[in-house]
Coordinates of C-alpha atoms and ligand atoms in Angstrom, one line a residue:
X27 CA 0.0 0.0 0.0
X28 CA 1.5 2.9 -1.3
X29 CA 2.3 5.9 1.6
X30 CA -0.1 8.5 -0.3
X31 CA -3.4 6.0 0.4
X32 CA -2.6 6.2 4.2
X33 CA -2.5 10.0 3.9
X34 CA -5.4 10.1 1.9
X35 CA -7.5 8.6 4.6
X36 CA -5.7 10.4 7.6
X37 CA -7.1 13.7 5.3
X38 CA -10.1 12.2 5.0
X39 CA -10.8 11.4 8.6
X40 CA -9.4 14.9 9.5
X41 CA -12.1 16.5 7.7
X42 CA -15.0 14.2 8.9
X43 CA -14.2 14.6 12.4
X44 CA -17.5 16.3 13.6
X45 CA -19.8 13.8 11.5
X46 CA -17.8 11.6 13.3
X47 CA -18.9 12.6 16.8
X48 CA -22.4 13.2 15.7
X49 CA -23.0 9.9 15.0
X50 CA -21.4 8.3 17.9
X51 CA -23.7 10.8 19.7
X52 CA -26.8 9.0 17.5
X53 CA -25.8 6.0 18.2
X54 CA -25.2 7.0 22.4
X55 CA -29.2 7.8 22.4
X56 CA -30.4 4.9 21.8
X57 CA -30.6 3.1 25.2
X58 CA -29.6 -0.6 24.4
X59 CA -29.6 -2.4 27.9
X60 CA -29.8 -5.8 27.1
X61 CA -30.1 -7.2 30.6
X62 CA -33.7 -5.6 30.9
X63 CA -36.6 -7.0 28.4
X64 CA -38.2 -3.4 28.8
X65 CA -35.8 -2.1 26.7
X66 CA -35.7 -5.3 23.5
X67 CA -37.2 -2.7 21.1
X68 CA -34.6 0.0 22.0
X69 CA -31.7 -3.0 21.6
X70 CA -33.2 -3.5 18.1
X71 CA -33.0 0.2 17.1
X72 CA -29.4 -0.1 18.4
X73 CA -28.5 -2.9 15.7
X74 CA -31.0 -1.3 13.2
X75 CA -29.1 1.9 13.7
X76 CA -25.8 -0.2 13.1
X77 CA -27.5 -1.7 9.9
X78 CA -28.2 1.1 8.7
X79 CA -24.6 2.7 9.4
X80 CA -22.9 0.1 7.7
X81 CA -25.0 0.4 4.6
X82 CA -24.7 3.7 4.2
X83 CA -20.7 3.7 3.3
X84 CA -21.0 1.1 1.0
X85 CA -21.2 -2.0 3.0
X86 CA -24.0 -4.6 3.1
X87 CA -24.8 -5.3 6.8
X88 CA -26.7 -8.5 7.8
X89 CA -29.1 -8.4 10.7
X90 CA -29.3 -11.9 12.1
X91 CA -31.4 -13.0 14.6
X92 CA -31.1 -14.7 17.6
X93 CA -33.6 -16.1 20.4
X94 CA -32.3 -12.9 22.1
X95 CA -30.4 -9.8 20.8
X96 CA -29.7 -9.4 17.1
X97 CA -26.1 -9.5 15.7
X98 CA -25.1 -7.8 13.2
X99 CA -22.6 -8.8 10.5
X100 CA -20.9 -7.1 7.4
X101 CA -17.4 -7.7 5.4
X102 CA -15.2 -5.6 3.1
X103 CA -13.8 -7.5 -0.2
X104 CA -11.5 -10.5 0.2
X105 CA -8.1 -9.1 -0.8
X106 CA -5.6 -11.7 -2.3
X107 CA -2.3 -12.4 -0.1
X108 CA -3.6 -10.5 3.0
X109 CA -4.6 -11.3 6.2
X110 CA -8.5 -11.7 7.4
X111 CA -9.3 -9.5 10.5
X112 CA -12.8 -10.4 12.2
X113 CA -13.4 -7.2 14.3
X114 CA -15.7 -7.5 17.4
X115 CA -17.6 -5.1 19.4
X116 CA -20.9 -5.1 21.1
X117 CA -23.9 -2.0 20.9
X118 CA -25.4 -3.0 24.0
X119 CA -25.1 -1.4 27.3
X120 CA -25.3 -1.9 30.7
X121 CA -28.3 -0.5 32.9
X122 CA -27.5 3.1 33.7
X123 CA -28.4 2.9 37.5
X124 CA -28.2 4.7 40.2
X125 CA -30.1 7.8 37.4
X126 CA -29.9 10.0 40.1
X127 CA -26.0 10.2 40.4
X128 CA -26.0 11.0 36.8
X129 CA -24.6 14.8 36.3
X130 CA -26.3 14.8 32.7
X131 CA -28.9 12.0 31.5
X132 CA -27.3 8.8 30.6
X133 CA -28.9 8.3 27.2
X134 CA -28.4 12.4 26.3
X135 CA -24.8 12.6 25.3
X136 CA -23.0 15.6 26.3
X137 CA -19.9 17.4 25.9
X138 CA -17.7 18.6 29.2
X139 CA -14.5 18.9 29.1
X140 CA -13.5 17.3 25.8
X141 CA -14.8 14.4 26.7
X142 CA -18.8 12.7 25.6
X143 CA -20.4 11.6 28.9
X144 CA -23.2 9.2 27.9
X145 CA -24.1 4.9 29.1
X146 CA -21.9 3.1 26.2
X147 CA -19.3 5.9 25.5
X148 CA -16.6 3.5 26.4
X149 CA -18.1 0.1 26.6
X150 CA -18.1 0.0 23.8
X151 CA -20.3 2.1 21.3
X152 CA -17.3 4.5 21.2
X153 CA -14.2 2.2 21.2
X154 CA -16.2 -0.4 18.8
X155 CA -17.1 2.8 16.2
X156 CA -13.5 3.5 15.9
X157 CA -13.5 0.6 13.4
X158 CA -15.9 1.4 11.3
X159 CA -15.2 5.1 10.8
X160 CA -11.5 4.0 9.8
X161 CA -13.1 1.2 7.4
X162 CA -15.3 3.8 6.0
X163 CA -12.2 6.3 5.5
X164 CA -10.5 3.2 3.6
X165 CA -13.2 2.9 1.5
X166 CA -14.1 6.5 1.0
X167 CA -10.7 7.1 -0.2
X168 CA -9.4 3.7 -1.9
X169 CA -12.7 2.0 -2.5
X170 CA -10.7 -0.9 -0.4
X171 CA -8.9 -1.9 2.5
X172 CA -5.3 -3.7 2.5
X173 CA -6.8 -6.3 4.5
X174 CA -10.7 -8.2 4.3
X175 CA -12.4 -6.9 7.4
X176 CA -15.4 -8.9 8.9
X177 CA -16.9 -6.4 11.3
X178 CA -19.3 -8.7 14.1
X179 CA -21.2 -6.3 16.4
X180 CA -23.4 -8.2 19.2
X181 CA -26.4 -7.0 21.7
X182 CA -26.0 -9.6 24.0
X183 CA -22.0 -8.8 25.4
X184 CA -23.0 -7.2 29.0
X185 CA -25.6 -10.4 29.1
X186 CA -22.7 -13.1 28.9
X187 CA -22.9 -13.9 24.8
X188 CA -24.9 -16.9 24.9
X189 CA -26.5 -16.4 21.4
X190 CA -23.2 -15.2 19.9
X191 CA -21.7 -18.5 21.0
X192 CA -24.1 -20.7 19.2
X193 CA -23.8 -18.1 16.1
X194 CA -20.1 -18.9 16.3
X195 CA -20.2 -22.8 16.3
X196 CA -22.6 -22.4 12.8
X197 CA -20.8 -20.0 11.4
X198 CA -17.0 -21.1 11.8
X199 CA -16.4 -20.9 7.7
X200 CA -18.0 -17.3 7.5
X201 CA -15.8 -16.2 10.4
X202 CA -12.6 -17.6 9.6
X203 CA -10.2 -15.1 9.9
X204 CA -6.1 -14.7 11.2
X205 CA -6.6 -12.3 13.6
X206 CA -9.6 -11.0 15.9
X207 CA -9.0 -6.9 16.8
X208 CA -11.4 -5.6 20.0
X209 CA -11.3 -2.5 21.6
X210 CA -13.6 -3.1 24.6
X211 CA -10.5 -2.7 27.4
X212 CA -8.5 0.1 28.9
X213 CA -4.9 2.0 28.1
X214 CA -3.0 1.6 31.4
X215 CA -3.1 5.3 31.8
X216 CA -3.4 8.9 29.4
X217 CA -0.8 8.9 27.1
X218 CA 0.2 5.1 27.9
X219 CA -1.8 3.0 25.2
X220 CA -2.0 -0.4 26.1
X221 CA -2.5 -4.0 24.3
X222 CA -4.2 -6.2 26.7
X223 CA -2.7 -10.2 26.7
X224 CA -5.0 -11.9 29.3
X225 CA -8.7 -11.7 30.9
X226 CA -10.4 -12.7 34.1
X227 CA -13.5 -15.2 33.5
X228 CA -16.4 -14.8 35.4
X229 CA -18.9 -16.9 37.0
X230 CA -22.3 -15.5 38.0
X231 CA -25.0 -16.5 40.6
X232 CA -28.0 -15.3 42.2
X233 CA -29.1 -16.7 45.7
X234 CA -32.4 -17.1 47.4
X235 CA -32.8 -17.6 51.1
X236 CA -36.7 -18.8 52.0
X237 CA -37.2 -18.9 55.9
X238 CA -40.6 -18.7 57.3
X239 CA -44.3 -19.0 55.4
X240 CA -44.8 -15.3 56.3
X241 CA -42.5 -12.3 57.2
X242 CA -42.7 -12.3 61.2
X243 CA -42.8 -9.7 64.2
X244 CA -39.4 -10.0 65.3
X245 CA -40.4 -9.4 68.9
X246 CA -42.9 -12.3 69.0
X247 CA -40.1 -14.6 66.7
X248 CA -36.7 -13.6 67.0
X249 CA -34.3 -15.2 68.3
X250 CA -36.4 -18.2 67.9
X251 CA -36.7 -18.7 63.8
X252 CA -33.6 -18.3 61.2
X253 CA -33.6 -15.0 59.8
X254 CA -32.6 -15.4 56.2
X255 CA -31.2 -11.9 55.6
X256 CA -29.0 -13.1 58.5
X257 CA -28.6 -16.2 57.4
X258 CA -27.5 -14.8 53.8
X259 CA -24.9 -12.0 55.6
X260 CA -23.3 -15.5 57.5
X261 CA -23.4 -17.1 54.3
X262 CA -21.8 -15.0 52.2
X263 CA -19.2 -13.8 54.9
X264 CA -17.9 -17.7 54.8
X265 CA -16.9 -17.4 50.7
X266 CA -13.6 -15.4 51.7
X267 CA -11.2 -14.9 54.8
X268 CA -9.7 -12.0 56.5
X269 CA -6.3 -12.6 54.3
X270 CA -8.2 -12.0 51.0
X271 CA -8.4 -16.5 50.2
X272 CA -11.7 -17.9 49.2
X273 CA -12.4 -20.6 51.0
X274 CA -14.7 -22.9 48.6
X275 CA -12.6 -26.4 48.8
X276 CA -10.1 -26.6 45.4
X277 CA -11.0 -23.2 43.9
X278 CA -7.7 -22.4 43.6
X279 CA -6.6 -26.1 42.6
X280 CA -6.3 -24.7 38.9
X281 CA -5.1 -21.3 39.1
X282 CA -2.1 -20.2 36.5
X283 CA 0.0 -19.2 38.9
X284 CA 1.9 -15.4 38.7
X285 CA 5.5 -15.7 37.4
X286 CA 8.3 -14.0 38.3
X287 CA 8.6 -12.3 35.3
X288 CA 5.1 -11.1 35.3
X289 CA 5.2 -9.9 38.7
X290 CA 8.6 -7.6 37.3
X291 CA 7.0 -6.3 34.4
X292 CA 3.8 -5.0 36.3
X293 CA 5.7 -3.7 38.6
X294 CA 7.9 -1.8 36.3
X295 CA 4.2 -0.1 35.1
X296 CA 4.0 3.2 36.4
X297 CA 1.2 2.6 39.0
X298 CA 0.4 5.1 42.0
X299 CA -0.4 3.5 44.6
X300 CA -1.4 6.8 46.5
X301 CA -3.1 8.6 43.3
X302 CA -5.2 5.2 42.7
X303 CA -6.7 5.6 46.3
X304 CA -7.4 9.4 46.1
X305 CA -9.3 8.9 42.8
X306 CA -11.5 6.6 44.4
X307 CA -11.5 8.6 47.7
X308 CA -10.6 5.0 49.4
X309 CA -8.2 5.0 52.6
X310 CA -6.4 2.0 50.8
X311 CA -6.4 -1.3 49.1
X312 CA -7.3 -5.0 50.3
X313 CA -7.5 -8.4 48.8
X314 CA -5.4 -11.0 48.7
X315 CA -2.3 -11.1 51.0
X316 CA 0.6 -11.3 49.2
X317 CA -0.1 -9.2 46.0
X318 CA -0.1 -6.0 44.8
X319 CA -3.0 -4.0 43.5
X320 CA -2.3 -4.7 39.7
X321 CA -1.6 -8.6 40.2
X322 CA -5.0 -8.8 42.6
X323 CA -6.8 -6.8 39.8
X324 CA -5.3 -8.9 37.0
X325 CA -3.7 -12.4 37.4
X326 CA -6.2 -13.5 40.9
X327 CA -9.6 -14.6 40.8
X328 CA -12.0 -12.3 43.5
X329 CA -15.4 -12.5 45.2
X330 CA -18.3 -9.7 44.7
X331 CA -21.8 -9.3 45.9
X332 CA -23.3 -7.2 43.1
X333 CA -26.9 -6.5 45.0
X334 CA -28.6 -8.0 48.2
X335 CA -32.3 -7.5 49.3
X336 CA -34.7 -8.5 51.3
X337 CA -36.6 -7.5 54.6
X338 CA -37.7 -3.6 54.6
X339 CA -35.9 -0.8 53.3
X340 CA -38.8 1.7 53.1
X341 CA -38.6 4.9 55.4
X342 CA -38.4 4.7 58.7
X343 CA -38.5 1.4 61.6
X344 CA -39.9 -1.9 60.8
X345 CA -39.1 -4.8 63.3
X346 CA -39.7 -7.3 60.9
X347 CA -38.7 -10.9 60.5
X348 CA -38.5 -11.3 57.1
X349 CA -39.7 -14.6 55.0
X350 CA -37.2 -14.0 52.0
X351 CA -33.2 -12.4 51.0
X352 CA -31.6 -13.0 48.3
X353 CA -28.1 -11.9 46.5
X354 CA -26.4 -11.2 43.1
X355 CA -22.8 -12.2 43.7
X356 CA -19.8 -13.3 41.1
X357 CA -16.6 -15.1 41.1
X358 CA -14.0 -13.4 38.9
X359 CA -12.0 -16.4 37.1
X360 CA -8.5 -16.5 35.9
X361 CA -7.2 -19.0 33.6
X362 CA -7.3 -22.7 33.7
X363 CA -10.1 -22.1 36.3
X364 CA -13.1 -24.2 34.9
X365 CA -16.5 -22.3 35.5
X366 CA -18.5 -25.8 35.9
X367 CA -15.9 -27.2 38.3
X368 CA -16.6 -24.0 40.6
X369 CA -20.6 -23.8 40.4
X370 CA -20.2 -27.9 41.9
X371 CA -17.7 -26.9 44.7
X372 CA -19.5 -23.5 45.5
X373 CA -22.8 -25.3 45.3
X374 CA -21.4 -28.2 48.2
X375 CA -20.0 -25.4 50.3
X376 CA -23.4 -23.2 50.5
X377 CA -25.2 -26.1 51.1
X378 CA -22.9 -27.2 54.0
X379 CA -23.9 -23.7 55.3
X380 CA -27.8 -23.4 55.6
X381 CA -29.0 -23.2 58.9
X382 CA -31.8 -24.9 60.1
X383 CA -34.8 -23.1 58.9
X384 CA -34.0 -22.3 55.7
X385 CA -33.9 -23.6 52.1
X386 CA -32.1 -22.8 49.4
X387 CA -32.2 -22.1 45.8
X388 CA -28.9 -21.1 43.6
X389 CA -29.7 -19.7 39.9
X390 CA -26.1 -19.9 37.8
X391 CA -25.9 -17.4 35.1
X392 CA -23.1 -16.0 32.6
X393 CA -20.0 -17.6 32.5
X394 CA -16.2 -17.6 31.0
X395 CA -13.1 -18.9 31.4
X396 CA -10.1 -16.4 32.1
X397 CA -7.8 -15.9 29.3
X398 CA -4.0 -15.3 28.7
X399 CA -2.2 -15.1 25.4
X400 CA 0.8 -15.5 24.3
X401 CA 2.9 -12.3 23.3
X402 CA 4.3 -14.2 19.7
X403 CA 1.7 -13.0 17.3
X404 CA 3.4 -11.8 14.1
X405 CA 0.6 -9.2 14.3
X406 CA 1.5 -7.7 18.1
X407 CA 3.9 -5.9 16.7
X408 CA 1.9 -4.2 14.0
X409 CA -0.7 -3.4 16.2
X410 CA 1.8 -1.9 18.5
X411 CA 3.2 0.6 15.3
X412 CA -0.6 1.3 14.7
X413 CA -0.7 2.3 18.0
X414 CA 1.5 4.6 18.2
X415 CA 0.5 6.2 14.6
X416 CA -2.9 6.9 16.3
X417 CA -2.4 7.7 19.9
X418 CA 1.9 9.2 19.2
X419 CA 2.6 6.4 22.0
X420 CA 4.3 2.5 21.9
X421 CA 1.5 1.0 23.7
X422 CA 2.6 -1.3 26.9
X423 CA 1.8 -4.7 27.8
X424 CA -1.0 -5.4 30.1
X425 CA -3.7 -7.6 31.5
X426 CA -7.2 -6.6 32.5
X427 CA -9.4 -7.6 35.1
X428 CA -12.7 -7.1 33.2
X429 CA -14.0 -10.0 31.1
X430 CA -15.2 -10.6 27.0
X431 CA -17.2 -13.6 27.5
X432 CA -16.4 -14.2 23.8
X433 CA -12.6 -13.9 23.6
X434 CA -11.8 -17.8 24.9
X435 CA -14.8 -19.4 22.2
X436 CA -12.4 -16.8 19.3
X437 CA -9.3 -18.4 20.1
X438 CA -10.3 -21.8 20.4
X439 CA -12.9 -22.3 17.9
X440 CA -11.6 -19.5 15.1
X441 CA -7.7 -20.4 16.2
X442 CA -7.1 -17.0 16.0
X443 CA -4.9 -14.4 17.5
X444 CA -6.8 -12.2 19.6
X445 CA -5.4 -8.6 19.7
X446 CA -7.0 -6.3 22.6
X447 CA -6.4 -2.5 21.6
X448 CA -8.3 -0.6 24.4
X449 CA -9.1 2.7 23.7
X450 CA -10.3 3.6 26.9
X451 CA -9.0 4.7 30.3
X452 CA -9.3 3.6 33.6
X453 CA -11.3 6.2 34.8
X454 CA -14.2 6.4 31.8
X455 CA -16.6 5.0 34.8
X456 CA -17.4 2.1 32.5
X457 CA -20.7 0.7 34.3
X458 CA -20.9 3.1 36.7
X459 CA -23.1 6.9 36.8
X460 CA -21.2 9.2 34.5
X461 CA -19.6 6.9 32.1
X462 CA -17.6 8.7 29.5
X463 CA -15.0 8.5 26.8
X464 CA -12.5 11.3 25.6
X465 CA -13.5 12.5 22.0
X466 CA -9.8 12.8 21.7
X467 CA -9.2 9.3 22.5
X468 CA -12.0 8.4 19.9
X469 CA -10.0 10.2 17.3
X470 CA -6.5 8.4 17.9
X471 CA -8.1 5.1 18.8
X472 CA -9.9 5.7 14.3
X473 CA -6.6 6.6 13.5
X474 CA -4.7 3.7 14.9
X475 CA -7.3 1.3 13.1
X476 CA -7.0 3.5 10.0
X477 CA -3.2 2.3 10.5
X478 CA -4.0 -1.8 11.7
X479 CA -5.5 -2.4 8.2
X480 CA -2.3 -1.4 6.0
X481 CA 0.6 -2.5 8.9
X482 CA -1.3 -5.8 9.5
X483 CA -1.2 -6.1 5.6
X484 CA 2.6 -6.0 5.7
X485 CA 3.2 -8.2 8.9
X486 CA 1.2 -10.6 7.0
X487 CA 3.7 -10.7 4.2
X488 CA 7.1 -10.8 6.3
X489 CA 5.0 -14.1 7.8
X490 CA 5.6 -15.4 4.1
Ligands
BES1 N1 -15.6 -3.9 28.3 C1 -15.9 -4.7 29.4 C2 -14.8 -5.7 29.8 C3 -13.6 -5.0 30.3 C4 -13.6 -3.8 30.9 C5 -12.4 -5.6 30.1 C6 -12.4 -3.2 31.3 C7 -11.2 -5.1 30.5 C8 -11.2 -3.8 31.2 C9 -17.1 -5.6 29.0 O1 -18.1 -4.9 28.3 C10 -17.8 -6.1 30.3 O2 -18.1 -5.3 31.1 N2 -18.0 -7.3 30.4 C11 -18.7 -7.9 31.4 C12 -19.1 -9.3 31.1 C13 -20.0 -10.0 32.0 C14 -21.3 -9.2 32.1 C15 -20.3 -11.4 31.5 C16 -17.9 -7.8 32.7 O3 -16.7 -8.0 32.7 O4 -18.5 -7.6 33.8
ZN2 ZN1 -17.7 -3.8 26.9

């Protein structure tokens, strides 16, 4: 590819920068939450919109459905000699709640500070658009790309994938590719890009504590009857020590463990300690004894309760016994950690712990495995000159602590190389009131795809 196409589409996107923004901002109004059914129709506008997007450069998109969120699907020409890249990103969101901690409305994007504050800037409307601007600047310009692009945008990613995974095992032949790009991570910090080589898993549960027929005075009962919101605090407070370990019998039996190179090269990351905890306004870090921040957040799996209910929480006293508490909890995985193997052991320990009084029930939901890959891709290093043609930085070497349900069923089933180009930072308040992403992070994270196409194009041919 001659040096005159890249600068034609570095001119190109230059000149469409507002159109650009605009459309992310379309996109950002449509609220696609795919966890809650209220909002199916507004997930379908979300891949319509996409659809429609797609088409409107040139390309011709394919709506499929599924028994849940549609996916949508569109490739640029096959080009002779050059590499396949499958790009993946997701147009759904997560639930924008608590609203009222929102400074602007999460489905009204707006503008402070050079940066769009909207539910989805980062994860992943924003990050996942870069692609498809810098394919339409190829094509704008050169009527093709040095590479065949297959762009695959799901609704279901913030819902654990479950449709996309049954999509992928019927649709191995259209999907075949040499590398998978996704930009649904982080950079390590502004200014220091990042490529992402490993993933936590997750595993997902909700619990439900049934005690009594009947909530219950707790004068005339107490003391007397198993309270299951007390029963579910006791619970819960058995999954993990005071040094950080969960306690479930063999959870770690699996565990990669952290080598001593890993260990130097975080800590060689320029990671504050201090700054981390004032950002959060935290007075400091826990978890597991024995490792830092960055290794807890990255290489160890962790325990969360997500949400916990039951008994009253209207205004005001109640002395009530109640009948019913449940919980929303998750196990973060790391690799070689197998999700089933962990629902069995978690399941025995739980039910070792009911008290008398009480049943049970356990609902599983999403689940991954944790990934890690290895850094010998002949395409790491293109990505890593892409990089720093977009964002004027060599990106570093990281892993994340967030998970891509996805990324594990890619390598194995596609026996690709994944490449993880975050766009993002740390602080873009990704599921959380306020999310945002910098429009100048937008702009370099086009420009560094603009670049992937033509230097994965020559890493291709020095593979030869
Ligand atoms: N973009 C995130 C994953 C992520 C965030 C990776 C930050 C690395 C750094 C993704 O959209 C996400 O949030 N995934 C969910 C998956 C789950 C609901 C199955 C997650 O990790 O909670
Ligand atoms: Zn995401």
């Amino acid at each position: 590819m001659s040096a005159s196409a890249v600068n034609g589409v570095f001119e190109y996107l230059e000149q469409n920068r507002q159109r650009a923004e605009g459309e992310l901002f379309e996109l950002l109004r449509i609220p696609s939450i795919s966890a809650d059914s209220k909002f199916a129709g507004d997930v379908r506008r979300a891949a319509d919109w996409m659809v429609e997007h797609l088409n409107g450069f040139g390309l011709e998109a394919e709506l499929h459905e599924t028994e849940g969120h549609p996916i949508v699907y569109a490739e640029t020409a096959p080009v002779a000699g050059a590499p396949v890249v499958l790009v993946y990103g997701h147009y759904d969101v997560q639930p924008p709640d608590p609203l009222d901690l929102w400074i602007t409305p999460p489905f009204e994007p707006t503008v402070r500070d050079g940066k769009v504050f909207a539910r989805g800037a980062t994860d992943d409307k924003g990050q996942m658009l870069t692609h498809v601007k810098s394919v339409e600047a190829w094509l704008a310009t050169n009527k093709k790309l040095p590479v065949q692009v297959k762009l695959l945008i799901e609704g279901e990613e913030e819902v654990g994938s479950e449709h996309l995974e049954s999509f992928l095992a019927s649709n191995i032949e259209k999907l075949a590719c040499d590398c998978v790009v996704i930009s649904d991570t982080s950079q390590f910090a502004p200014g220091v890009p990042a490529i992402t080589y490993g993933l936590r898993g997750i595993a997902y549960y909700e619990i439900h504590l049934t005690g009594p027929n009947r909530d219950l005075h707790s004068g005339v009962f107490g003391g007397a009857v198993t309270n299951p919101v007390n029963a579910l605090s006791d619970m819960l407070s058995t999954i993990v020590d005071d040094a950080g370990r969960i306690q479930i019998p063999g959870f770690y039996d699996e565990v990669a463990p952290l080598t001593e190179q890993e260990r130097e090269e975080f800590g060689a990351l320029p990671f504050d300690e201090a700054e981390y905890c004032k950002q959060l306004e935290v007075d400091g870090t826990t978890g597991e004894a024995g490792y830092s921040t960055l290794e807890r957040r990255w290489t160890r799996p962790s325990f969360d309760v997500h949400g916990i209910w039951g008994g009253y929480q209207g205004e005001g006293e109640k002395t009530v016994l109640p009948s019913h508490a449940a919980a929303k909890f998750s196990f973060r995985l790391v690799p070689n950690q197998d999700p089933e193997k962990i629902t069995a052991n978690l399941r025995a320990w739980l039910e070792k712990h009911v008290p008398t009084g009480i049943k049970m029930e356990i609902v599983e939901s999403h689940r991954a495995p944790g990934v890690v890959f290895s850094l010998d891709s002949p395409y790491l290093q293109a990505a890593a000159d892409a990089i720093e043609i977009g964002f004027g930085n060599r990106p570093v070497f990281i892993r994340e602590g967030g998970s891509i349900p996805i990324v594990s069923t890619f390598a194995d089933k596609l026996g690709a190389d994944v490449l993880l180009l975050g766009w993002g930072q740390n602080d873009d308040n990704l599921h959380s009131p306020n999310e945002k992403f910098s429009l100048a992070d937008f702009h370099h994270g086009i420009s560094a795809s603009a670049a992937l196409w033509d230097r994965l194009a020559t890493a291709h041919q020095n593979t030869k």
